[in-house]
mmCIF file of C-alpha atoms in Angstrom:
data_model
loop_
_atom_site.group_PDB
_atom_site.id
_atom_site.type_symbol
_atom_site.label_atom_id
_atom_site.label_comp_id
_atom_site.label_asym_id
_atom_site.label_seq_id
_atom_site.Cartn_x
_atom_site.Cartn_y
_atom_site.Cartn_z
ATOM 1 C CA ASP A 1 -108.984 2.674 -294.157
ATOM 2 C CA LEU A 2 -106.356 3.879 -296.609
ATOM 3 C CA SER A 3 -105.669 7.571 -296.900
ATOM 4 C CA ASP A 4 -104.855 8.987 -300.318
ATOM 5 C CA SER A 5 -101.192 9.451 -299.367
ATOM 6 C CA LYS A 6 -100.881 5.864 -298.100
ATOM 7 C CA LEU A 7 -102.534 4.578 -301.224
ATOM 8 C CA ILE A 8 -100.403 6.537 -303.678
ATOM 9 C CA ASN A 9 -97.215 5.647 -301.778
ATOM 10 C CA MET A 10 -98.020 1.959 -301.512
ATOM 11 C CA LYS A 11 -95.020 -0.298 -301.997
ATOM 12 C CA GLU A 12 -94.077 -1.419 -305.464
ATOM 13 C CA SER A 13 -94.183 -5.151 -306.004
ATOM 14 C CA THR A 14 -91.053 -6.854 -307.287
ATOM 15 C CA ASN A 15 -92.524 -10.334 -306.916
ATOM 16 C CA GLN A 16 -92.830 -11.769 -310.420
ATOM 17 C CA VAL A 17 -95.611 -14.143 -309.348
ATOM 18 C CA HIS A 18 -97.672 -11.158 -308.179
ATOM 19 C CA ILE A 19 -96.971 -9.212 -311.376
ATOM 20 C CA ASP A 20 -98.013 -12.246 -313.441
ATOM 21 C CA ALA A 21 -101.202 -12.569 -311.345
ATOM 22 C CA MET A 22 -101.974 -8.897 -311.984
ATOM 23 C CA LYS A 23 -101.446 -9.466 -315.708
ATOM 24 C CA PHE A 24 -103.780 -12.471 -315.567
ATOM 25 C CA TRP A 25 -106.520 -10.424 -313.838
ATOM 26 C CA SER A 26 -106.030 -7.643 -316.381
ATOM 27 C CA GLN A 27 -106.535 -10.011 -319.293
ATOM 28 C CA LEU A 28 -109.450 -11.788 -317.604
ATOM 29 C CA VAL A 29 -111.284 -8.522 -316.990
ATOM 30 C CA PHE A 30 -110.660 -7.376 -320.568
ATOM 31 C CA ILE A 31 -111.983 -10.645 -322.008
ATOM 32 C CA SER A 32 -114.945 -10.734 -319.640
ATOM 33 C CA TYR A 33 -116.109 -7.310 -320.833
ATOM 34 C CA GLN A 34 -116.728 -8.960 -324.187
ATOM 35 C CA SER A 35 -118.780 -11.918 -323.041
ATOM 36 C CA LEU A 36 -119.814 -12.118 -319.387
ATOM 37 C CA SER A 37 -122.540 -10.712 -317.203
ATOM 38 C CA ARG A 38 -121.881 -7.469 -315.349
ATOM 39 C CA PRO A 39 -121.960 -8.950 -311.813
ATOM 40 C CA LEU A 40 -119.245 -11.430 -312.748
ATOM 41 C CA ILE A 41 -117.122 -8.691 -314.311
ATOM 42 C CA HIS A 42 -117.414 -6.615 -311.137
ATOM 43 C CA TYR A 43 -116.495 -9.659 -309.065
ATOM 44 C CA PHE A 44 -113.335 -10.132 -311.153
ATOM 45 C CA ILE A 45 -112.486 -6.438 -310.783
ATOM 46 C CA CYS A 46 -112.895 -6.618 -307.000
ATOM 47 C CA GLN A 47 -110.622 -9.673 -306.837
ATOM 48 C CA TRP A 48 -108.069 -7.886 -309.015
ATOM 49 C CA ALA A 49 -108.187 -4.826 -306.746
ATOM 50 C CA GLN A 50 -107.737 -7.000 -303.666
ATOM 51 C CA CYS A 51 -104.664 -8.615 -305.233
ATOM 52 C CA ASN A 52 -103.342 -5.151 -306.067
ATOM 53 C CA LEU A 53 -103.877 -3.709 -302.582
ATOM 54 C CA THR A 54 -102.581 -6.800 -300.792
ATOM 55 C CA ASP A 55 -99.342 -7.378 -302.655
ATOM 56 C CA GLY A 56 -98.322 -3.922 -303.871
ATOM 57 C CA PHE A 57 -98.489 -1.851 -307.016
ATOM 58 C CA CYS A 58 -97.081 -2.706 -310.422
ATOM 59 C CA VAL A 59 -97.555 -1.576 -314.024
ATOM 60 C CA TYR A 60 -101.054 -3.105 -314.073
ATOM 61 C CA SER A 61 -102.188 -1.066 -311.061
ATOM 62 C CA PRO A 62 -103.409 2.034 -312.933
ATOM 63 C CA THR A 63 -105.835 -0.011 -315.042
ATOM 64 C CA CYS A 64 -106.863 -2.022 -311.998
ATOM 65 C CA LEU A 65 -107.640 1.112 -309.995
ATOM 66 C CA ALA A 66 -109.517 2.682 -312.913
ATOM 67 C CA SER A 67 -111.633 -0.448 -313.321
ATOM 68 C CA PHE A 68 -112.268 -0.560 -309.581
ATOM 69 C CA SER A 69 -113.321 3.095 -309.602
ATOM 70 C CA CYS A 70 -115.923 2.249 -312.271
ATOM 71 C CA THR A 71 -117.168 -0.631 -310.145
ATOM 72 C CA LEU A 72 -117.457 1.626 -307.111
ATOM 73 C CA THR A 73 -119.328 4.263 -309.075
ATOM 74 C CA ASN A 74 -121.630 2.143 -311.234
ATOM 75 C CA TRP A 75 -122.230 -1.077 -309.348
ATOM 76 C CA ILE A 76 -121.748 -0.195 -305.690
ATOM 77 C CA GLN A 77 -123.233 3.291 -306.198
ATOM 78 C CA ASN A 78 -120.476 5.130 -304.345
ATOM 79 C CA PRO A 79 -119.353 7.904 -306.727
ATOM 80 C CA GLN A 80 -117.259 9.738 -304.111
ATOM 81 C CA GLN A 81 -115.016 6.720 -303.524
ATOM 82 C CA GLY A 82 -115.051 5.918 -307.230
ATOM 83 C CA TYR A 83 -113.774 9.409 -308.005
ATOM 84 C CA ARG A 84 -111.117 9.116 -305.277
ATOM 85 C CA ILE A 85 -109.823 5.795 -306.617
ATOM 86 C CA GLY A 86 -109.995 7.130 -310.182
ATOM 87 C CA LYS A 87 -107.674 9.993 -309.204
ATOM 88 C CA MET A 88 -105.304 7.422 -307.707
ATOM 89 C CA ALA A 89 -105.373 5.536 -311.014
ATOM 90 C CA VAL A 90 -104.133 8.622 -312.846
ATOM 91 C CA LYS A 91 -101.440 9.261 -310.226
ATOM 92 C CA THR A 92 -100.194 5.672 -310.408
ATOM 93 C CA MET A 93 -100.167 5.923 -314.204
ATOM 94 C CA HIS A 94 -97.617 8.713 -313.846
ATOM 95 C CA ARG A 95 -95.742 6.819 -311.124
ATOM 96 C CA PHE A 96 -95.207 3.807 -313.387
ATOM 97 C CA ASN A 97 -94.824 5.898 -316.539
ATOM 98 C CA VAL A 98 -97.463 3.952 -318.442
ATOM 99 C CA VAL A 99 -98.566 6.819 -320.640
ATOM 100 C CA ALA A 100 -99.893 4.404 -323.254
ATOM 101 C CA GLU A 101 -102.646 3.521 -320.766
ATOM 102 C CA SER A 102 -103.807 7.125 -320.422
ATOM 103 C CA ALA A 103 -106.481 6.926 -323.125
ATOM 104 C CA SER A 104 -108.109 3.850 -321.625
ATOM 105 C CA LEU A 105 -107.964 5.335 -318.117
ATOM 106 C CA VAL A 106 -109.658 8.519 -319.235
ATOM 107 C CA TYR A 107 -112.265 6.463 -321.105
ATOM 108 C CA MET A 108 -113.141 4.508 -317.964
#
């Protein structure tokens, strides 16, 4: 169980392979929203979140956490945890200074 403070202070990944994997998951989820069934999209999001939580945060983490919060809220029917992870998405957005992502995070 990860507390909010442990989650927000999670290590930052410097491993380029991990960062490239996070980019891959980001692009796969974006493309799948256009053409795939919802269960498969949620599966991809859960795999992306697992990669994020296992190997550390990077610039793709805010979008990952926001997508995962939507999955928790809409598919798993756990709005409390979805809200919690959504708040972490906004905090990590500020941590990585990815202000350009703010509109898409708020939209999610």
